[in-house]
Short mmCIF file of C-alpha atoms in Angstrom, two decimals:
data_model
loop_
_atom_site.label_atom_id
_atom_site.label_comp_id
_atom_site.label_asym_id
_atom_site.label_seq_id
_atom_site.Cartn_x
_atom_site.Cartn_y
_atom_site.Cartn_z
CA MET M 28 38.17 68.71 222.63
CA GLY M 29 36.85 65.16 222.50
CA ASP M 30 36.56 65.56 226.30
CA LEU M 31 34.17 68.48 226.02
CA ILE M 32 32.15 66.48 223.37
CA THR M 33 31.99 63.44 225.46
CA LEU M 34 30.58 65.58 228.43
CA ALA M 35 28.46 67.71 226.51
CA VAL M 36 26.77 64.20 225.46
CA ILE M 37 26.68 62.85 228.79
CA LEU M 38 25.04 65.67 230.06
CA LEU M 39 22.43 65.97 227.36
CA VAL M 40 21.86 62.10 227.58
CA THR M 41 21.81 62.31 231.37
CA TYR M 42 19.47 65.62 231.51
CA MET M 43 17.10 63.96 229.02
CA THR M 44 16.11 60.47 230.89
CA GLY M 45 16.86 62.71 234.60
CA SER M 46 13.59 64.67 233.71
CA LEU M 47 11.65 61.97 232.23
CA ILE M 48 11.94 59.96 234.75
CA GLU M 49 11.22 62.90 237.05
CA LYS M 50 8.31 63.88 235.10
CA ALA M 51 6.99 60.02 235.58
CA HIS M 52 7.80 60.12 239.19
CA TYR M 53 5.81 63.32 239.83
CA ARG M 54 2.77 62.18 238.25
CA LYS M 55 2.50 58.83 240.03
CA ILE M 56 3.20 60.45 243.19
CA LYS M 57 0.86 63.65 242.73
CA LYS M 58 -1.88 60.46 242.14
CA ARG M 59 -1.24 58.77 245.30
CA GLU M 60 -1.11 61.83 247.23
CA LYS M 61 -4.47 62.60 245.60
CA ALA M 62 -6.01 59.02 246.72
CA LEU M 63 -4.85 59.70 250.25
CA ILE M 64 -6.74 63.21 249.95
CA GLY M 65 -8.95 62.79 253.55
CA LYS M 66 -6.61 60.27 255.20
CA THR M 67 -5.43 62.40 258.04
CA MET M 68 -1.58 62.31 259.19
CA VAL M 69 -0.04 64.85 261.47
CA SER M 70 2.89 65.53 263.12
CA TYR M 71 2.08 65.77 266.65
CA GLY M 72 1.54 62.97 269.25
CA ILE M 73 -1.35 61.86 271.14
CA LYS M 74 -0.98 63.81 274.50
CA THR M 75 -3.90 66.20 273.15
CA TRP M 76 -6.04 63.36 272.06
CA ASP M 77 -8.83 62.23 274.20
CA ASN M 78 -8.69 58.41 274.94
CA THR M 79 -12.80 58.04 275.45
CA LYS M 80 -13.08 55.97 271.99
CA LYS M 81 -12.16 52.52 271.85
CA VAL M 82 -8.90 51.37 269.87
CA LYS M 83 -9.03 48.56 267.81
CA LYS M 84 -5.21 48.89 266.41
CA ILE M 85 -2.04 50.53 266.91
CA GLU M 86 0.67 50.17 264.56
CA LEU M 87 4.10 51.72 264.02
CA VAL M 88 4.23 52.26 260.31
CA SER M 89 7.07 53.41 258.32
CA GLY M 90 8.24 53.74 254.49
CA GLU M 91 11.71 54.05 253.69
CA VAL M 92 13.72 55.51 250.17
CA VAL M 93 16.87 56.28 248.87
CA ILE M 94 17.74 58.16 246.08
CA SER M 95 20.51 59.23 244.27
CA VAL M 96 21.23 62.53 242.13
CA ASP M 97 22.17 61.85 238.37
CA TYR M 98 25.15 62.87 236.67
CA PHE M 99 23.65 66.00 235.05
CA LYS M 100 22.01 67.12 238.62
CA THR M 101 25.29 66.82 240.23
CA PHE M 102 27.25 68.73 237.67
CA ALA M 103 24.45 71.26 237.55
CA ALA M 104 24.34 71.82 241.25
CA GLY M 105 28.66 71.64 241.40
CA LEU M 106 28.45 74.55 238.89
CA LYS M 107 25.95 76.55 240.50
CA ASN M 108 27.97 76.08 243.79
CA LEU M 109 30.21 78.52 242.44
CA PHE M 110 28.11 81.21 242.66
CA GLY M 111 25.86 80.58 245.51
CA GLY M 112 22.25 80.64 246.00
CA LYS M 113 19.33 77.65 245.66
CA LEU M 114 20.50 74.57 244.08
CA ASN M 115 16.99 74.03 242.04
CA SER M 116 18.30 70.64 240.86
CA ILE M 117 18.89 68.96 243.67
CA GLU M 118 15.71 70.71 245.61
CA SER M 119 13.37 68.43 243.12
CA ILE M 120 15.05 65.21 244.04
CA LEU M 121 14.57 65.09 247.75
CA ASP M 122 11.15 66.39 247.48
CA ARG M 123 10.69 63.67 245.03
CA GLY M 124 12.17 61.13 248.17
CA ARG M 125 10.94 62.39 250.71
CA ARG M 126 6.87 62.63 249.49
CA GLU M 127 7.79 59.08 248.26
CA ALA M 128 9.00 58.07 251.75
CA ILE M 129 5.85 59.34 253.18
CA LEU M 130 3.38 57.99 250.76
CA ARG M 131 5.10 54.58 250.92
CA MET M 132 4.47 54.96 255.10
CA ARG M 133 1.11 56.02 254.47
CA GLU M 134 -0.26 53.59 252.17
CA LYS M 135 0.82 50.62 254.45
CA ALA M 136 -1.45 51.94 257.30
CA VAL M 137 -4.29 50.87 255.15
CA GLY M 138 -7.71 51.07 257.31
CA ALA M 139 -5.99 53.68 259.77
CA ASN M 140 -8.21 56.61 261.18
CA PHE M 141 -5.02 58.64 261.45
CA ILE M 142 -1.39 58.38 261.32
CA VAL M 143 0.07 60.44 264.49
CA ASN M 144 3.43 61.72 265.56
CA THR M 145 4.77 61.78 261.87
CA LYS M 146 8.49 62.05 261.84
CA VAL M 147 10.88 62.01 258.62
CA GLU M 148 14.64 61.81 258.96
CA GLN M 149 17.24 61.43 256.77
CA ILE M 150 20.81 60.22 256.34
CA MET M 151 23.39 60.83 253.61
CA MET M 152 24.80 57.49 252.19
CA ASN M 153 27.80 59.19 250.77
CA ASP M 154 31.75 58.02 251.90
CA PRO M 155 33.28 60.88 253.03
CA SER M 156 36.19 60.33 252.23
CA ASN M 157 35.39 59.83 248.23
CA LYS M 158 34.45 62.90 247.10
CA ASN M 159 33.58 61.44 243.14
CA GLU M 160 30.95 59.62 244.64
CA TYR M 161 27.41 60.92 243.64
CA PRO M 162 25.24 62.06 246.26
CA LYS M 163 22.63 59.47 247.74
CA CYS M 164 20.49 60.28 250.42
CA ALA M 165 18.37 57.73 252.62
CA LEU M 166 14.73 58.96 253.97
CA ILE M 167 12.74 57.60 256.19
CA ALA M 168 9.41 58.41 257.40
CA TYR M 169 7.47 57.09 260.45
CA GLY M 170 4.65 57.20 262.49
CA THR M 171 2.40 55.47 264.66
CA ALA M 172 -1.12 54.28 262.41
CA ILE M 173 -4.48 54.32 264.96
CA THR M 174 -7.42 52.48 263.90
CA TYR M 175 -10.82 52.99 265.91
CA GLU M 176 -13.26 50.19 266.56
CA MET W 27 -11.16 66.78 271.82
CA VAL W 28 -9.08 68.11 268.57
CA GLN W 29 -12.19 68.05 265.93
CA LEU W 30 -10.33 66.26 263.20
CA LEU W 31 -13.25 67.91 260.72
CA HIS W 32 -12.27 70.36 257.95
CA MET W 33 -13.46 73.71 258.12
CA ASN W 34 -15.33 74.14 255.03
CA ASN W 35 -16.17 72.22 252.35
CA ASN W 36 -13.61 73.29 249.57
CA ILE W 37 -10.77 71.76 251.37
CA GLU W 38 -10.54 69.36 248.98
CA ASP W 39 -9.56 71.63 246.21
CA LYS W 40 -6.96 72.87 248.38
CA TYR W 41 -5.50 69.91 249.28
CA LEU W 42 -5.02 69.55 244.92
CA LYS W 43 -3.83 72.54 244.80
CA VAL W 44 -1.27 72.20 247.55
CA ILE W 45 -0.19 68.97 245.72
CA GLU W 46 -0.09 70.37 242.23
CA ASP W 47 2.01 73.62 243.24
CA ASN W 48 4.58 72.22 244.34
CA VAL W 49 6.25 74.85 246.84
CA ASN W 50 9.16 73.04 247.50
CA VAL W 51 10.86 72.99 244.08
CA SER W 52 11.65 76.36 242.25
CA LYS W 53 10.21 77.31 239.44
CA THR W 54 13.34 77.63 237.30
CA GLY W 55 13.49 74.43 235.92
CA ALA W 56 17.12 72.15 236.32
CA GLY W 57 18.02 72.85 232.77
CA THR W 58 17.16 76.90 232.95
CA GLU W 59 19.23 77.23 235.88
CA PHE W 60 22.18 75.03 234.09
CA LEU W 61 22.20 77.01 231.16
CA VAL W 62 22.59 80.16 232.95
CA THR W 63 25.27 79.27 235.25
CA ILE W 64 27.34 77.54 232.27
CA SER W 65 26.97 80.67 230.38
CA ALA W 66 28.03 82.31 233.58
CA VAL W 67 31.26 80.30 233.85
CA ALA W 68 32.29 80.62 230.21
CA ILE W 69 32.15 84.36 230.62
CA ILE W 70 34.35 84.17 233.51
CA CYS W 71 36.44 82.29 232.10
CA PHE W 72 36.72 84.49 228.98
CA CYS W 73 37.11 87.62 231.12
CA VAL W 74 40.00 85.21 233.30
CA PHE W 75 41.44 84.62 229.62
CA ILE W 76 41.49 87.97 228.27
CA PHE W 77 43.29 89.38 231.47
CA SER W 78 46.09 86.75 231.80
CA ASP W 79 46.74 87.39 228.27
CA ALA W 80 46.95 91.58 228.60
CA ILE W 81 49.23 90.98 231.74
CA ALA W 82 51.59 87.95 229.83
CA ASN W 83 51.59 90.57 226.83
CA VAL W 84 52.77 93.57 228.98
CA VAL W 85 55.22 91.50 231.05
CA ILE W 86 56.96 89.45 228.49
CA ASP W 87 56.94 92.66 226.17
CA ASN W 88 58.53 94.78 228.94
CA MET W 89 61.34 92.00 229.79
CA SER W 90 64.72 92.20 229.02
CA ASP W 91 66.28 90.12 226.33
CA GLU W 92 68.41 88.49 228.94
CA LYS W 93 66.05 87.39 231.06
CA GLN W 94 63.73 85.76 228.25
CA VAL W 95 66.65 83.94 227.00
CA LYS W 96 67.12 82.55 230.54
CA ILE W 97 63.37 81.60 230.81
CA GLU W 98 63.14 80.57 227.60
CA ASN W 99 66.34 77.91 228.48
CA ILE W 100 64.25 76.75 231.79
CA LEU W 101 61.49 75.89 229.89
CA THR W 102 63.23 74.15 227.30
CA GLY W 103 65.46 71.13 229.41
CA LYS W 104 67.21 69.10 227.20
CA ASP W 105 66.99 68.52 223.25
CA SER W 106 67.61 64.90 223.70
CA ASP W 107 64.18 63.96 223.54
CA PHE W 108 64.16 63.87 219.75
CA LYS W 109 66.43 61.97 216.98
CA ILE W 110 68.13 64.36 215.44
CA VAL W 111 69.11 63.44 211.68
CA VAL W 112 71.24 64.72 208.84
CA LYS W 113 68.98 63.37 205.68
CA HIS W 114 68.93 66.08 203.51
CA PRO W 115 72.31 67.97 204.27
CA ASP W 116 72.15 70.59 201.07
CA LYS W 117 68.65 71.56 202.36
CA LEU W 118 69.28 72.18 205.85
CA LYS W 119 72.54 74.21 204.49
CA TYR W 120 70.33 76.17 202.26
CA LEU W 121 67.79 76.90 205.26
CA GLU W 122 70.74 78.21 207.43
CA GLU W 123 71.43 80.67 204.94
CA THR W 124 68.51 81.92 204.36
CA LYS W 125 67.75 81.73 207.92
CA LYS W 126 71.04 84.55 208.23
CA ARG W 127 68.99 86.46 205.67
CA ILE W 128 65.73 86.72 207.77
CA VAL W 129 67.51 87.35 210.99
CA LYS W 130 69.33 90.58 209.19
CA LEU W 131 65.76 91.88 208.38
CA ASP W 132 64.40 91.64 211.60
CA LYS W 133 65.65 92.89 215.28
CA ARG W 134 63.80 90.77 217.32
CA LEU W 135 65.35 87.96 216.24
CA GLN W 136 68.78 89.15 216.62
CA ARG W 137 69.41 87.93 220.02
CA LYS W 138 71.85 85.52 222.55
CA SER W 139 69.75 82.65 221.60
CA VAL W 140 70.89 80.18 219.06
CA LEU W 141 68.49 79.47 216.43
CA LYS W 142 69.28 76.08 215.61
CA ILE W 143 67.93 74.20 212.57
CA ASN W 144 68.06 70.87 213.12
CA GLU W 145 65.94 67.53 211.15
CA ILE W 146 64.30 64.62 212.85
CA GLU W 147 63.26 61.40 212.16
CA GLU W 148 59.32 61.59 211.13
CA LYS W 149 57.31 60.84 208.88
CA GLN W 150 54.94 63.39 209.12
CA VAL W 151 55.10 66.81 207.45
CA ASN W 152 55.83 69.07 210.20
CA ALA W 153 57.74 71.94 211.82
CA PHE W 154 58.29 73.46 215.19
CA VAL W 155 60.46 75.77 217.46
CA LEU W 156 61.16 75.21 220.86
CA PRO W 157 61.25 77.94 223.35
CA ASN W 158 64.73 78.05 222.89
CA GLY W 159 65.11 79.21 219.37
CA SER W 160 65.66 75.75 218.16
CA ILE W 161 63.61 74.80 214.94
CA TYR W 162 62.93 71.24 213.79
CA PHE W 163 61.92 70.14 210.19
CA THR W 164 60.61 66.85 210.08
CA SER W 165 62.38 64.52 207.66
CA GLY W 166 58.97 63.91 206.03
CA LEU W 167 58.49 67.60 205.48
CA LEU W 168 62.12 67.87 203.80
CA ASP W 169 61.26 64.72 201.44
CA LYS W 170 58.28 65.88 199.85
CA VAL W 171 58.67 69.30 199.63
CA ASP W 172 61.29 70.40 197.11
CA ASN W 173 60.63 74.13 196.23
CA LYS W 174 63.16 76.30 198.23
CA GLU W 175 60.82 79.27 198.65
CA ALA W 176 58.30 77.13 200.14
CA LEU W 177 60.61 75.97 202.61
CA THR W 178 61.81 79.21 203.34
CA PHE W 179 58.08 80.18 204.14
CA VAL W 180 58.00 77.06 206.87
CA LEU W 181 61.28 78.75 208.34
CA ALA W 182 60.20 82.04 208.30
CA HIS W 183 56.38 80.95 209.52
CA GLU W 184 58.54 79.48 212.69
CA LEU W 185 60.76 82.13 213.23
CA GLY W 186 57.41 84.41 213.20
CA HIS W 187 56.25 82.51 216.21
CA TYR W 188 59.55 83.41 217.74
CA ALA W 189 59.92 87.13 216.98
CA HIS W 190 56.43 87.08 218.12
CA ARG W 191 57.39 85.36 221.80
CA ASP W 192 54.38 83.47 221.21
CA HIS W 193 56.10 80.64 223.23
CA LEU W 194 56.49 83.14 226.25
CA LYS W 195 53.11 84.79 226.17
CA SER W 196 51.30 81.48 225.72
CA ILE W 197 53.11 79.67 228.78
CA GLY W 198 52.89 83.15 231.18
CA ARG W 199 49.02 83.12 229.94
CA GLU W 200 48.35 79.58 230.52
CA LEU W 201 50.33 79.61 233.82
CA LEU W 202 48.31 83.11 235.33
CA SER W 203 44.86 81.65 233.98
CA GLY W 204 45.14 78.28 235.25
CA MET W 205 46.32 79.81 238.51
CA ILE W 206 43.47 82.12 239.02
CA LEU W 207 40.86 79.27 237.57
CA SER W 208 42.23 76.90 240.44
CA VAL W 209 41.65 79.24 243.31
CA ILE W 210 38.09 80.05 241.99
CA SER W 211 37.28 76.02 241.16
CA PHE W 212 38.86 75.30 244.71
CA GLY W 213 38.88 71.59 244.50
CA ASN W 214 35.43 71.50 243.26
CA LYS W 215 35.48 69.18 240.39
CA GLN W 216 32.86 70.03 238.35
CA VAL W 217 33.92 73.44 238.76
CA GLY W 218 37.25 72.62 237.57
CA SER W 219 36.41 70.36 234.66
CA THR W 220 34.23 73.06 233.17
CA PHE W 221 36.90 75.68 233.85
CA SER W 222 39.63 73.50 231.57
CA SER W 223 37.42 72.67 228.72
CA PHE W 224 36.59 76.12 228.43
CA ASN W 225 39.92 77.24 229.11
CA ASN W 226 41.11 75.05 226.07
CA MET W 227 38.27 76.64 223.61
CA ASN W 228 39.91 79.56 224.25
CA TYR W 229 43.57 78.72 223.76
CA ILE W 230 42.69 76.94 220.66
CA ASN W 231 40.85 80.25 219.66
CA HIS W 232 43.97 82.39 220.47
CA SER W 233 46.29 79.88 218.95
CA GLN W 234 44.46 80.15 215.74
CA LYS W 235 45.09 83.90 215.98
CA GLN W 236 49.11 83.57 216.43
CA GLU W 237 49.35 80.90 213.52
CA THR W 238 47.33 83.69 211.44
CA ASN W 239 50.12 86.03 212.56
CA ALA W 240 52.84 84.39 211.78
CA ASP W 241 51.76 83.21 208.41
CA ARG W 242 51.50 87.21 207.72
CA TYR W 243 54.91 87.57 209.25
CA ALA W 244 56.20 84.86 207.07
CA ASN W 245 54.40 86.12 204.06
CA HIS W 246 56.15 89.56 204.65
CA ILE W 247 59.26 88.16 204.86
CA MET W 248 58.56 86.36 201.24
CA TYR W 249 58.07 89.61 199.77
CA ARG W 250 61.12 91.73 201.59
CA LEU W 251 63.30 88.62 200.29
CA TYR W 252 62.00 87.78 196.84
CA GLY W 253 59.45 90.25 196.21
CA LYS W 254 56.80 87.74 195.52
CA ASN W 255 54.91 84.96 197.44
CA ASP W 256 54.45 82.18 194.78
CA GLY W 257 56.26 79.37 197.66
CA ALA W 258 53.95 80.07 200.22
CA VAL W 259 51.38 79.46 197.84
CA GLU W 260 52.59 76.09 196.68
CA PHE W 261 53.18 75.20 200.12
CA PHE W 262 49.68 75.29 201.02
CA ARG W 263 48.25 73.93 197.71
CA PHE W 264 51.18 70.85 198.86
CA LEU W 265 49.27 70.87 202.59
CA LYS W 266 45.99 70.85 200.60
CA LYS W 267 46.77 67.67 198.75
CA GLU W 268 48.42 66.11 202.22
CA GLU W 269 45.80 66.08 204.55
CA LYS W 270 41.97 65.27 204.31
CA PHE W 271 40.52 66.46 207.23
CA PRO W 272 36.76 67.57 206.97
CA GLU W 273 36.50 71.43 207.34
CA LEU W 274 34.41 71.35 210.59
CA LEU W 275 37.18 69.44 212.52
CA TYR W 276 39.22 72.85 212.19
CA TYR W 277 36.98 74.43 214.99
CA PHE W 278 38.72 72.20 217.10
CA SER W 279 42.47 72.42 215.68
CA THR W 280 45.07 74.74 216.96
CA HIS W 281 45.83 75.54 213.46
CA PRO W 282 43.26 76.92 211.08
CA SER W 283 42.41 75.35 208.17
CA THR W 284 44.68 75.32 205.00
CA GLU W 285 41.66 76.85 203.00
CA LYS W 286 41.70 79.73 205.19
CA ARG W 287 45.71 80.21 205.49
CA LEU W 288 46.03 80.10 201.88
CA TYR W 289 43.14 82.93 201.40
CA ILE W 290 44.91 85.25 204.45
CA ILE W 291 47.96 84.47 202.17
CA GLN W 292 46.69 85.60 198.88
CA HIS W 293 44.95 88.79 200.39
CA SER W 294 47.65 90.31 202.20
CA LYS W 295 51.17 91.96 201.48
CA MET F 21 0.77 82.53 261.34
CA ILE F 22 1.56 80.95 264.35
CA LEU F 23 4.61 78.56 264.64
CA THR F 24 5.22 76.45 267.86
CA ASN F 25 7.24 73.36 268.01
CA ILE F 26 5.38 71.76 270.94
CA GLU F 27 1.96 70.02 270.49
CA SER F 28 -0.28 72.92 271.06
CA VAL F 29 -0.48 76.83 271.04
CA PRO F 30 -1.09 77.83 274.19
CA GLY F 31 -3.80 79.64 275.26
CA MET F 32 -5.40 78.70 272.04
CA LYS F 33 -7.78 75.91 271.19
CA ILE F 34 -7.20 73.97 268.00
CA LYS F 35 -10.16 73.86 265.74
CA ALA F 36 -9.26 71.87 262.78
CA GLN F 37 -6.04 70.15 261.73
CA TYR F 38 -4.91 69.95 258.10
CA GLY F 39 -1.87 67.48 258.22
CA VAL F 40 1.51 67.85 257.58
CA VAL F 41 2.80 70.61 255.75
CA SER F 42 6.45 70.91 254.85
CA GLY F 43 8.74 73.30 252.94
CA SER F 44 12.49 72.28 252.21
CA THR F 45 15.12 73.99 250.38
CA VAL F 46 19.02 73.55 249.23
CA ARG F 47 21.31 76.17 249.27
CA ALA F 48 24.87 77.04 248.32
CA LYS F 49 27.25 79.67 249.36
CA ASN F 50 29.75 81.33 246.48
CA ALA F 51 33.13 80.27 246.13
CA PHE F 52 34.81 83.23 247.90
CA ALA F 53 32.69 82.62 250.66
CA ASP F 54 33.87 79.03 250.53
CA ILE F 55 37.54 79.99 250.33
CA GLY F 56 37.22 81.98 253.17
CA ALA F 57 35.66 79.36 255.24
CA GLY F 58 38.07 76.89 254.75
CA LEU F 59 40.69 79.25 256.00
CA LYS F 60 38.66 80.04 258.79
CA ASN F 61 38.79 76.60 259.40
CA VAL F 62 42.62 76.51 260.27
CA VAL F 63 41.95 78.75 262.71
CA GLY F 64 38.98 77.54 264.14
CA GLY F 65 35.96 79.98 265.52
CA GLU F 66 32.62 80.53 263.98
CA LEU F 67 32.31 80.31 259.84
CA LYS F 68 30.24 83.52 259.61
CA SER F 69 29.37 82.74 255.85
CA TYR F 70 27.71 79.10 256.44
CA THR F 71 26.20 80.19 259.47
CA GLU F 72 24.53 82.84 257.05
CA LEU F 73 24.06 80.14 254.79
CA LEU F 74 21.97 77.96 257.20
CA THR F 75 20.30 80.90 258.10
CA GLU F 76 18.79 81.65 254.42
CA ALA F 77 18.00 78.23 254.19
CA ARG F 78 15.84 77.56 257.16
CA LYS F 79 14.35 80.89 256.83
CA GLU F 80 13.25 79.89 253.17
CA ALA F 81 12.32 76.45 254.27
CA THR F 82 9.53 77.91 256.78
CA SER F 83 8.28 80.74 254.64
CA ARG F 84 7.56 77.43 252.13
CA MET F 85 6.04 75.67 254.89
CA GLU F 86 4.01 78.50 255.62
CA THR F 87 2.87 78.72 251.85
CA GLN F 88 1.56 75.51 252.02
CA ALA F 89 -0.55 76.23 255.09
CA GLN F 90 -1.54 79.60 254.11
CA MET F 91 -3.10 77.36 250.97
CA LEU F 92 -4.74 75.12 253.06
CA GLY F 93 -6.38 77.78 255.08
CA ALA F 94 -4.77 77.35 258.94
CA ASN F 95 -3.43 79.98 260.85
CA ALA F 96 -1.06 78.18 262.95
CA VAL F 97 1.45 75.15 262.00
CA ILE F 98 2.64 73.39 265.50
CA ASN F 99 4.98 71.01 266.29
CA ILE F 100 7.85 72.10 263.52
CA ARG F 101 10.68 70.07 263.21
CA TYR F 102 13.96 70.81 261.34
CA ALA F 103 16.05 68.20 259.80
CA THR F 104 19.28 69.11 258.16
CA SER F 105 21.38 67.08 255.37
CA ALA F 106 24.49 67.58 253.26
CA VAL F 107 23.69 66.64 249.88
CA THR F 108 27.02 67.81 248.26
CA SER F 109 29.68 69.33 249.43
CA GLY F 110 29.25 72.99 250.69
CA ALA F 111 25.43 73.14 250.22
CA ALA F 112 23.05 72.98 252.91
CA GLU F 113 19.64 71.53 253.34
CA VAL F 114 16.78 72.29 255.38
CA TYR F 115 13.88 70.30 255.86
CA ALA F 116 10.59 71.96 257.96
CA TYR F 117 7.55 70.30 258.90
CA GLY F 118 4.91 70.45 261.25
CA THR F 119 1.04 70.08 261.31
CA ALA F 120 -0.91 72.51 259.94
CA VAL F 121 -3.97 73.85 262.39
CA TYR F 122 -6.65 76.39 262.58
CA VAL F 123 -6.51 77.72 266.39
CA GLU F 124 -8.60 80.02 268.13
CA PRO F 125 -8.53 81.71 271.13
CA VAL F 126 -9.58 79.84 274.73
CA GLY F 127 -13.06 81.19 275.54
CA VAL F 128 -14.16 82.78 272.49
#
C-alpha cells in the first residue's frame, strides 16, 4: 500500500511541476513568436526565387533543443497506450520542443530578410535497450538566412 | 518572382490566432486524460478481479476433496520454516479437544487433512492457518489470552477460513487475475504497476470480507458450543487494548478494524 | 487545399506566402493490437495494425497542418515534409510541415 501512496504523491507533484513549467514555457514561446510575426520563414528552396536583388549576406542558421518527458507524462502515456489513440500528454512536449528549436533558429538570423529551405529533424536519444529511461528527443531546425542589401 | 507580400492587412491577427490556437496540441489536458484512463484501468482491474473470483469459486466448490488436499499439500511445502515450541501444553491440549468438537459440527472440516495445532515462538499476538490445515498460535497469544472461550473463538475463526476454503479460492483468484492482467499489460511498465496497485486494493477489500465471514462463522460456532459469545467479545476487547492503530489505517489492512469486528460480532448470531 | 511536396504548384502561380505551417500528433494502438503485432513479428510480414496507426497519425498531422494554413487564408501548402519518431514504445509520432501559400492559375 505504501507503494501506491508514493506513486500517487510522485504523480501529483510531477503533474503540478510539469504543468507549471509547461504554462510558463508556452507563455514565453508565444511572446517570442508574436515578436517574430512578419519575419518570413519558408520551407522551400531558392529555385523559385529570382536573383536580381543584390545579396549582402547568406548564413546557415540552426537551433537545437533536447527535450525530455516528465514522470507524470511518461506514466500517463504508458497508461493511454493500453487503449490507444492520441497521446495528448506527449503532444504538447514535442510541440514545445519543436517551436523552441525553430524560434532559436529564427532569433539567430538577426536582420535577415528571409529564412529559406527550413528543415526540422528529430532524433530519439534513448538507449533502445534500456526500457526504464524516460523518453528524450533531440530536435534540430535549420535553414538559410538571406539578407538583401 | 514570388511576391513576399501578404494578401491582406489583417494578416497579423491571423498569425496571432494561429499562435494562440495551438492546433498541434489536443484540447483535452494531460490531467483530464490521465483521470479518464486511470478510471478505465480501475474498472478493467475490478472486472478482471470479479471474473477471476467467480471462476475460482466455481472451480474450488466443484473440486473433489482429494484433489483439494493434494493441491493444499503442494502449496504448503515444508513446515520447517517455523520454530515450533510447546510452552503452554495445557492450553494446546484444550485447543486440541475443542478442535475435535468443532470438527464434529461442520462437515466441511471432516477431511483427510490433519488439522494440527502448533505453537510457535513469536511475541506478536497472532494465529494463522496454512493451506494444508496446520494451525499456528503464537506464544504471545497463548501468553496473554487466558480465557478459554476466547481461545475457542480464535480457533474457530481460523477453522472458518479453512471451512470456507479461503486459501484455495484466494490463490486461484490471484493466479487467474495475475495471468489476465499480465497478458493485457504485455510488458508495459506503467500499466503493470497500476494494475498491481489496483489488484492489491481489490485483494485487501476482498480479504476484509473473508475475515468478516470467518468472524461470523466463529461466532456461530460459539453459540453452538456455549450458547453465548462472551469469549469473542472479550477477545476483541483484549485486541483493542493491545493495538494502537489509527482507524484510518484499516482501509489499507487485510483485516477490518477491531472496532468493526466487535460491532459485527455483537450484532449477529 | 492543394498539397505538394515540390517547391511550386504546377500550372499555378504563387501570389503570396504565409510562412511555415506544421501539424503533429502522437498516437498509439491499444494493447490487443500491440500483442498481435508482437506475435506477428515472429513470422514477419506486414504489421497491419501498425500500418494503420501510421496512416491515422499521418492523416491527423496533415489535417492539423491544413487547419493552420486555412486559418492564415492560404489555399495551398507546398514542399511538405514528413518526419516521424518513436517517443515511447508502441507509439508513433508524425510531424508534417510545409509552406502555406496562396496560388492562382497561370494566365488569369
